[in-house]
């Protein structure tokens, strides 16, 4: 199955949270309510250095995805 790069999710147990799921490496879930991130990968020390520089771009892409989805709902 081919998945989109980002998925939008919610859960009634967390009524104020909006979750963005990044389905490609490095996989993560970000809660836009508080910017908390749950990584779904394990990283070694070398990966963590590369991830630190890439993480900001990934989080911005997740926020851009969310903004785009909201615009589409308004249409």
mmCIF file of N, CA, C and O in Angstrom:
data_model
loop_
_atom_site.group_PDB
_atom_site.id
_atom_site.type_symbol
_atom_site.label_atom_id
_atom_site.label_comp_id
_atom_site.label_asym_id
_atom_site.label_seq_id
_atom_site.Cartn_x
_atom_site.Cartn_y
_atom_site.Cartn_z
ATOM 1 N N UNK A 1 0.848 -1.171 0.000
ATOM 2 C CA UNK A 1 0.000 0.000 0.000
ATOM 3 C C UNK A 1 0.896 1.237 0.000
ATOM 4 O O UNK A 1 1.864 1.308 0.737
ATOM 5 N N UNK A 2 0.530 2.198 -0.803
ATOM 6 C CA UNK A 2 1.253 3.464 -0.838
ATOM 7 C C UNK A 2 0.524 4.468 0.050
ATOM 8 O O UNK A 2 -0.686 4.661 -0.084
ATOM 9 N N UNK A 3 1.272 5.072 0.956
ATOM 10 C CA UNK A 3 0.695 6.055 1.878
ATOM 11 C C UNK A 3 1.144 7.455 1.500
ATOM 12 O O UNK A 3 2.256 7.638 0.999
ATOM 13 N N UNK A 4 0.314 8.453 1.791
ATOM 14 C CA UNK A 4 0.778 9.825 1.605
ATOM 15 C C UNK A 4 1.870 10.136 2.629
ATOM 16 O O UNK A 4 1.980 9.474 3.659
ATOM 17 N N UNK A 5 2.670 11.147 2.324
ATOM 18 C CA UNK A 5 3.777 11.524 3.209
ATOM 19 C C UNK A 5 3.282 11.949 4.584
ATOM 20 O O UNK A 5 3.913 11.656 5.589
ATOM 21 N N UNK A 6 2.151 12.657 4.635
ATOM 22 C CA UNK A 6 1.577 13.120 5.894
ATOM 23 C C UNK A 6 0.129 12.669 6.011
ATOM 24 O O UNK A 6 -0.594 12.622 5.007
ATOM 25 N N UNK A 7 -0.279 12.380 7.233
ATOM 26 C CA UNK A 7 -1.676 12.076 7.548
ATOM 27 C C UNK A 7 -2.116 12.981 8.676
ATOM 28 O O UNK A 7 -1.342 13.281 9.592
ATOM 29 N N UNK A 8 -3.359 13.401 8.646
ATOM 30 C CA UNK A 8 -3.953 14.228 9.677
ATOM 31 C C UNK A 8 -4.780 13.334 10.576
ATOM 32 O O UNK A 8 -5.541 12.501 10.090
ATOM 33 N N UNK A 9 -4.619 13.461 11.899
ATOM 34 C CA UNK A 9 -5.365 12.593 12.802
ATOM 35 C C UNK A 9 -5.882 13.333 14.015
ATOM 36 O O UNK A 9 -5.350 14.365 14.418
ATOM 37 N N UNK A 10 -6.941 12.783 14.591
ATOM 38 C CA UNK A 10 -7.456 13.290 15.856
ATOM 39 C C UNK A 10 -7.951 12.104 16.667
ATOM 40 O O UNK A 10 -8.017 10.981 16.184
ATOM 41 N N UNK A 11 -8.278 12.381 17.916
ATOM 42 C CA UNK A 11 -8.713 11.335 18.814
ATOM 43 C C UNK A 11 -9.573 11.982 19.888
ATOM 44 O O UNK A 11 -9.174 12.994 20.479
ATOM 45 N N UNK A 12 -10.743 11.418 20.142
ATOM 46 C CA UNK A 12 -11.653 12.020 21.115
ATOM 47 C C UNK A 12 -11.107 11.992 22.543
ATOM 48 O O UNK A 12 -11.575 12.753 23.384
ATOM 49 N N UNK A 13 -10.117 11.141 22.813
ATOM 50 C CA UNK A 13 -9.486 11.151 24.135
ATOM 51 C C UNK A 13 -8.608 12.389 24.331
ATOM 52 O O UNK A 13 -8.240 12.716 25.451
ATOM 53 N N UNK A 14 -8.253 13.047 23.222
ATOM 54 C CA UNK A 14 -7.441 14.266 23.243
ATOM 55 C C UNK A 14 -8.173 15.326 22.428
ATOM 56 O O UNK A 14 -7.788 15.620 21.289
ATOM 57 N N UNK A 15 -9.224 15.917 22.980
ATOM 58 C CA UNK A 15 -10.107 16.768 22.179
ATOM 59 C C UNK A 15 -9.452 18.021 21.608
ATOM 60 O O UNK A 15 -9.914 18.537 20.589
ATOM 61 N N UNK A 16 -8.375 18.511 22.211
ATOM 62 C CA UNK A 16 -7.729 19.723 21.706
ATOM 63 C C UNK A 16 -6.534 19.432 20.818
ATOM 64 O O UNK A 16 -5.950 20.344 20.237
ATOM 65 N N UNK A 17 -6.142 18.181 20.728
ATOM 66 C CA UNK A 17 -4.947 17.805 19.977
ATOM 67 C C UNK A 17 -5.267 17.591 18.504
ATOM 68 O O UNK A 17 -6.328 17.101 18.140
ATOM 69 N N UNK A 18 -4.305 17.979 17.679
ATOM 70 C CA UNK A 18 -4.338 17.686 16.255
ATOM 71 C C UNK A 18 -3.007 17.011 15.954
ATOM 72 O O UNK A 18 -1.941 17.572 16.214
ATOM 73 N N UNK A 19 -3.068 15.802 15.415
ATOM 74 C CA UNK A 19 -1.865 15.031 15.166
ATOM 75 C C UNK A 19 -1.554 15.005 13.673
ATOM 76 O O UNK A 19 -2.449 14.829 12.849
ATOM 77 N N UNK A 20 -0.281 15.184 13.350
ATOM 78 C CA UNK A 20 0.208 14.992 11.996
ATOM 79 C C UNK A 20 1.159 13.802 12.058
ATOM 80 O O UNK A 20 2.090 13.776 12.860
ATOM 81 N N UNK A 21 0.911 12.818 11.200
ATOM 82 C CA UNK A 21 1.740 11.611 11.141
ATOM 83 C C UNK A 21 2.599 11.698 9.888
ATOM 84 O O UNK A 21 2.080 11.863 8.779
ATOM 85 N N UNK A 22 3.908 11.627 10.062
ATOM 86 C CA UNK A 22 4.845 11.590 8.945
ATOM 87 C C UNK A 22 5.153 10.123 8.680
ATOM 88 O O UNK A 22 5.677 9.434 9.551
ATOM 89 N N UNK A 23 4.818 9.633 7.487
ATOM 90 C CA UNK A 23 4.871 8.200 7.214
ATOM 91 C C UNK A 23 6.175 7.739 6.570
ATOM 92 O O UNK A 23 6.379 6.544 6.397
ATOM 93 N N UNK A 24 7.042 8.673 6.210
ATOM 94 C CA UNK A 24 8.310 8.324 5.589
ATOM 95 C C UNK A 24 9.434 8.456 6.620
ATOM 96 O O UNK A 24 9.256 9.084 7.660
ATOM 97 N N UNK A 25 10.594 7.870 6.306
ATOM 98 C CA UNK A 25 11.716 7.975 7.239
ATOM 99 C C UNK A 25 12.183 9.411 7.332
ATOM 100 O O UNK A 25 12.331 10.065 6.309
ATOM 101 N N UNK A 26 12.405 9.906 8.495
ATOM 102 C CA UNK A 26 12.152 9.324 9.810
ATOM 103 C C UNK A 26 10.692 9.537 10.205
ATOM 104 O O UNK A 26 10.179 10.649 10.176
ATOM 105 N N UNK A 27 10.027 8.461 10.541
ATOM 106 C CA UNK A 27 8.602 8.523 10.879
ATOM 107 C C UNK A 27 8.416 9.160 12.258
ATOM 108 O O UNK A 27 9.179 8.889 13.186
ATOM 109 N N UNK A 28 7.393 9.998 12.361
ATOM 110 C CA UNK A 28 7.083 10.634 13.635
ATOM 111 C C UNK A 28 5.633 11.066 13.655
ATOM 112 O O UNK A 28 4.967 11.127 12.621
ATOM 113 N N UNK A 29 5.167 11.365 14.855
ATOM 114 C CA UNK A 29 3.846 11.973 15.061
ATOM 115 C C UNK A 29 4.091 13.251 15.835
ATOM 116 O O UNK A 29 4.783 13.251 16.857
ATOM 117 N N UNK A 30 3.530 14.345 15.355
ATOM 118 C CA UNK A 30 3.636 15.617 16.062
ATOM 119 C C UNK A 30 2.245 16.060 16.481
ATOM 120 O O UNK A 30 1.292 15.960 15.717
ATOM 121 N N UNK A 31 2.139 16.482 17.729
ATOM 122 C CA UNK A 31 0.895 17.024 18.264
ATOM 123 C C UNK A 31 0.974 18.537 18.104
ATOM 124 O O UNK A 31 1.784 19.198 18.760
ATOM 125 N N UNK A 32 0.174 19.091 17.212
ATOM 126 C CA UNK A 32 0.237 20.526 16.945
ATOM 127 C C UNK A 32 -0.259 21.373 18.108
ATOM 128 O O UNK A 32 0.031 22.565 18.162
ATOM 129 N N UNK A 33 -0.967 20.768 19.041
ATOM 130 C CA UNK A 33 -1.440 21.511 20.207
ATOM 131 C C UNK A 33 -0.264 21.991 21.051
ATOM 132 O O UNK A 33 -0.263 23.117 21.542
ATOM 133 N N UNK A 34 0.745 21.144 21.209
ATOM 134 C CA UNK A 34 1.861 21.490 22.084
ATOM 135 C C UNK A 34 3.227 21.229 21.449
ATOM 136 O O UNK A 34 4.249 21.318 22.124
ATOM 137 N N UNK A 35 3.250 20.892 20.163
ATOM 138 C CA UNK A 35 4.472 20.604 19.403
ATOM 139 C C UNK A 35 5.267 19.430 19.962
ATOM 140 O O UNK A 35 6.452 19.293 19.683
ATOM 141 N N UNK A 36 4.620 18.564 20.706
ATOM 142 C CA UNK A 36 5.278 17.360 21.210
ATOM 143 C C UNK A 36 5.456 16.373 20.061
ATOM 144 O O UNK A 36 4.558 16.187 19.241
ATOM 145 N N UNK A 37 6.627 15.741 20.003
ATOM 146 C CA UNK A 37 6.959 14.818 18.914
ATOM 147 C C UNK A 37 7.234 13.438 19.478
ATOM 148 O O UNK A 37 7.939 13.294 20.476
ATOM 149 N N UNK A 38 6.674 12.450 18.818
ATOM 150 C CA UNK A 38 6.964 11.047 19.144
ATOM 151 C C UNK A 38 7.619 10.435 17.908
ATOM 152 O O UNK A 38 6.993 10.330 16.847
ATOM 153 N N UNK A 39 8.891 10.077 18.037
ATOM 154 C CA UNK A 39 9.611 9.444 16.933
ATOM 155 C C UNK A 39 9.257 7.972 16.899
ATOM 156 O O UNK A 39 9.208 7.316 17.932
ATOM 157 N N UNK A 40 9.057 7.447 15.715
ATOM 158 C CA UNK A 40 8.697 6.047 15.551
ATOM 159 C C UNK A 40 9.883 5.250 15.010
ATOM 160 O O UNK A 40 9.716 4.168 14.473
ATOM 161 N N UNK A 41 11.063 5.809 15.159
ATOM 162 C CA UNK A 41 12.308 5.197 14.714
ATOM 163 C C UNK A 41 13.275 5.204 15.894
ATOM 164 O O UNK A 41 13.137 5.995 16.811
ATOM 165 N N UNK A 42 14.256 4.342 15.814
ATOM 166 C CA UNK A 42 15.356 4.380 16.771
ATOM 167 C C UNK A 42 16.564 4.938 16.039
ATOM 168 O O UNK A 42 16.826 4.575 14.893
ATOM 169 N N UNK A 43 17.310 5.821 16.689
ATOM 170 C CA UNK A 43 18.434 6.498 16.060
ATOM 171 C C UNK A 43 19.712 6.211 16.827
ATOM 172 O O UNK A 43 19.712 6.169 18.059
ATOM 173 N N UNK A 44 20.803 6.084 16.079
ATOM 174 C CA UNK A 44 22.101 6.010 16.745
ATOM 175 C C UNK A 44 22.673 7.428 16.804
ATOM 176 O O UNK A 44 22.088 8.377 16.289
ATOM 177 N N UNK A 45 23.818 7.582 17.429
ATOM 178 C CA UNK A 45 24.396 8.917 17.635
ATOM 179 C C UNK A 45 24.627 9.650 16.314
ATOM 180 O O UNK A 45 24.386 10.844 16.215
ATOM 181 N N UNK A 46 25.093 8.936 15.304
ATOM 182 C CA UNK A 46 25.351 9.564 14.013
ATOM 183 C C UNK A 46 24.052 10.049 13.369
ATOM 184 O O UNK A 46 23.993 11.140 12.810
ATOM 185 N N UNK A 47 22.993 9.251 13.464
ATOM 186 C CA UNK A 47 21.691 9.639 12.921
ATOM 187 C C UNK A 47 21.137 10.867 13.632
ATOM 188 O O UNK A 47 20.505 11.714 13.008
ATOM 189 N N UNK A 48 21.358 10.952 14.941
ATOM 190 C CA UNK A 48 20.807 12.063 15.721
ATOM 191 C C UNK A 48 21.366 13.401 15.254
ATOM 192 O O UNK A 48 20.646 14.395 15.217
ATOM 193 N N UNK A 49 22.620 13.437 14.841
ATOM 194 C CA UNK A 49 23.214 14.688 14.348
ATOM 195 C C UNK A 49 22.534 15.122 13.056
ATOM 196 O O UNK A 49 22.183 16.284 12.885
ATOM 197 N N UNK A 50 22.353 14.172 12.143
ATOM 198 C CA UNK A 50 21.690 14.482 10.879
ATOM 199 C C UNK A 50 20.224 14.839 11.108
ATOM 200 O O UNK A 50 19.687 15.750 10.486
ATOM 201 N N UNK A 51 19.586 14.128 12.022
ATOM 202 C CA UNK A 51 18.179 14.368 12.313
ATOM 203 C C UNK A 51 17.956 15.768 12.872
ATOM 204 O O UNK A 51 16.981 16.433 12.520
ATOM 205 N N UNK A 52 18.846 16.226 13.720
ATOM 206 C CA UNK A 52 18.695 17.549 14.320
ATOM 207 C C UNK A 52 18.629 18.630 13.242
ATOM 208 O O UNK A 52 17.826 19.561 13.338
ATOM 209 N N UNK A 53 19.442 18.498 12.214
ATOM 210 C CA UNK A 53 19.432 19.507 11.161
ATOM 211 C C UNK A 53 18.206 19.372 10.251
ATOM 212 O O UNK A 53 17.722 20.353 9.704
ATOM 213 N N UNK A 54 17.702 18.164 10.088
ATOM 214 C CA UNK A 54 16.559 17.933 9.213
ATOM 215 C C UNK A 54 15.212 18.110 9.919
ATOM 216 O O UNK A 54 14.196 18.404 9.283
ATOM 217 N N UNK A 55 15.179 17.962 11.228
ATOM 218 C CA UNK A 55 13.921 17.971 11.981
ATOM 219 C C UNK A 55 13.138 19.266 11.789
ATOM 220 O O UNK A 55 11.921 19.234 11.599
ATOM 221 N N UNK A 56 13.804 20.389 11.822
ATOM 222 C CA UNK A 56 13.104 21.667 11.682
ATOM 223 C C UNK A 56 12.374 21.744 10.337
ATOM 224 O O UNK A 56 11.232 22.188 10.275
ATOM 225 N N UNK A 57 13.027 21.276 9.277
ATOM 226 C CA UNK A 57 12.385 21.275 7.954
ATOM 227 C C UNK A 57 11.184 20.334 7.922
ATOM 228 O O UNK A 57 10.155 20.650 7.315
ATOM 229 N N UNK A 58 11.318 19.174 8.564
ATOM 230 C CA UNK A 58 10.209 18.223 8.605
ATOM 231 C C UNK A 58 9.016 18.781 9.369
ATOM 232 O O UNK A 58 7.868 18.631 8.952
ATOM 233 N N UNK A 59 9.280 19.441 10.491
ATOM 234 C CA UNK A 59 8.193 20.013 11.285
ATOM 235 C C UNK A 59 7.514 21.148 10.521
ATOM 236 O O UNK A 59 6.299 21.296 10.576
ATOM 237 N N UNK A 60 8.294 21.939 9.802
ATOM 238 C CA UNK A 60 7.702 23.009 8.995
ATOM 239 C C UNK A 60 6.839 22.418 7.886
ATOM 240 O O UNK A 60 5.755 22.906 7.599
ATOM 241 N N UNK A 61 7.308 21.345 7.270
ATOM 242 C CA UNK A 61 6.523 20.671 6.220
ATOM 243 C C UNK A 61 5.221 20.120 6.793
ATOM 244 O O UNK A 61 4.176 20.180 6.134
ATOM 245 N N UNK A 62 5.268 19.595 8.018
ATOM 246 C CA UNK A 62 4.056 19.089 8.668
ATOM 247 C C UNK A 62 3.067 20.230 8.909
ATOM 248 O O UNK A 62 1.861 20.075 8.669
ATOM 249 N N UNK A 63 3.565 21.368 9.364
ATOM 250 C CA UNK A 63 2.692 22.527 9.580
ATOM 251 C C UNK A 63 2.123 23.047 8.262
ATOM 252 O O UNK A 63 0.954 23.426 8.197
ATOM 253 N N UNK A 64 2.937 23.061 7.226
ATOM 254 C CA UNK A 64 2.458 23.488 5.900
ATOM 255 C C UNK A 64 1.361 22.553 5.402
ATOM 256 O O UNK A 64 0.370 23.001 4.827
ATOM 257 N N UNK A 65 1.551 21.250 5.614
ATOM 258 C CA UNK A 65 0.536 20.271 5.236
ATOM 259 C C UNK A 65 -0.778 20.568 5.958
ATOM 260 O O UNK A 65 -1.848 20.584 5.350
ATOM 261 N N UNK A 66 -0.701 20.826 7.259
ATOM 262 C CA UNK A 66 -1.901 21.112 8.042
ATOM 263 C C UNK A 66 -2.604 22.368 7.511
ATOM 264 O O UNK A 66 -3.826 22.368 7.317
ATOM 265 N N UNK A 67 -1.840 23.412 7.263
ATOM 266 C CA UNK A 67 -2.421 24.649 6.735
ATOM 267 C C UNK A 67 -3.108 24.400 5.389
ATOM 268 O O UNK A 67 -4.201 24.905 5.136
ATOM 269 N N UNK A 68 -2.464 23.616 4.535
ATOM 270 C CA UNK A 68 -3.048 23.292 3.231
ATOM 271 C C UNK A 68 -4.353 22.523 3.384
ATOM 272 O O UNK A 68 -5.342 22.784 2.695
ATOM 273 N N UNK A 69 -4.367 21.568 4.301
ATOM 274 C CA UNK A 69 -5.580 20.786 4.529
ATOM 275 C C UNK A 69 -6.715 21.678 5.027
ATOM 276 O O UNK A 69 -7.856 21.523 4.593
ATOM 277 N N UNK A 70 -6.419 22.601 5.924
ATOM 278 C CA UNK A 70 -7.457 23.516 6.415
ATOM 279 C C UNK A 70 -8.002 24.371 5.282
ATOM 280 O O UNK A 70 -9.216 24.603 5.222
ATOM 281 N N UNK A 71 -7.126 24.861 4.407
ATOM 282 C CA UNK A 71 -7.591 25.651 3.263
ATOM 283 C C UNK A 71 -8.531 24.842 2.377
ATOM 284 O O UNK A 71 -9.517 25.357 1.885
ATOM 285 N N UNK A 72 -8.216 23.574 2.201
ATOM 286 C CA UNK A 72 -9.047 22.713 1.357
ATOM 287 C C UNK A 72 -10.415 22.454 1.994
ATOM 288 O O UNK A 72 -11.399 22.304 1.292
ATOM 289 N N UNK A 73 -10.475 22.386 3.317
ATOM 290 C CA UNK A 73 -11.761 22.232 3.976
ATOM 291 C C UNK A 73 -12.637 23.460 3.770
ATOM 292 O O UNK A 73 -13.849 23.361 3.659
ATOM 293 N N UNK A 74 -12.004 24.636 3.752
ATOM 294 C CA UNK A 74 -12.754 25.872 3.562
ATOM 295 C C UNK A 74 -13.316 26.011 2.155
ATOM 296 O O UNK A 74 -14.296 26.719 1.936
ATOM 297 N N UNK A 75 -12.696 25.327 1.184
ATOM 298 C CA UNK A 75 -13.179 25.399 -0.204
ATOM 299 C C UNK A 75 -14.423 24.621 -0.306
ATOM 300 O O UNK A 75 -15.326 24.469 -0.733
#
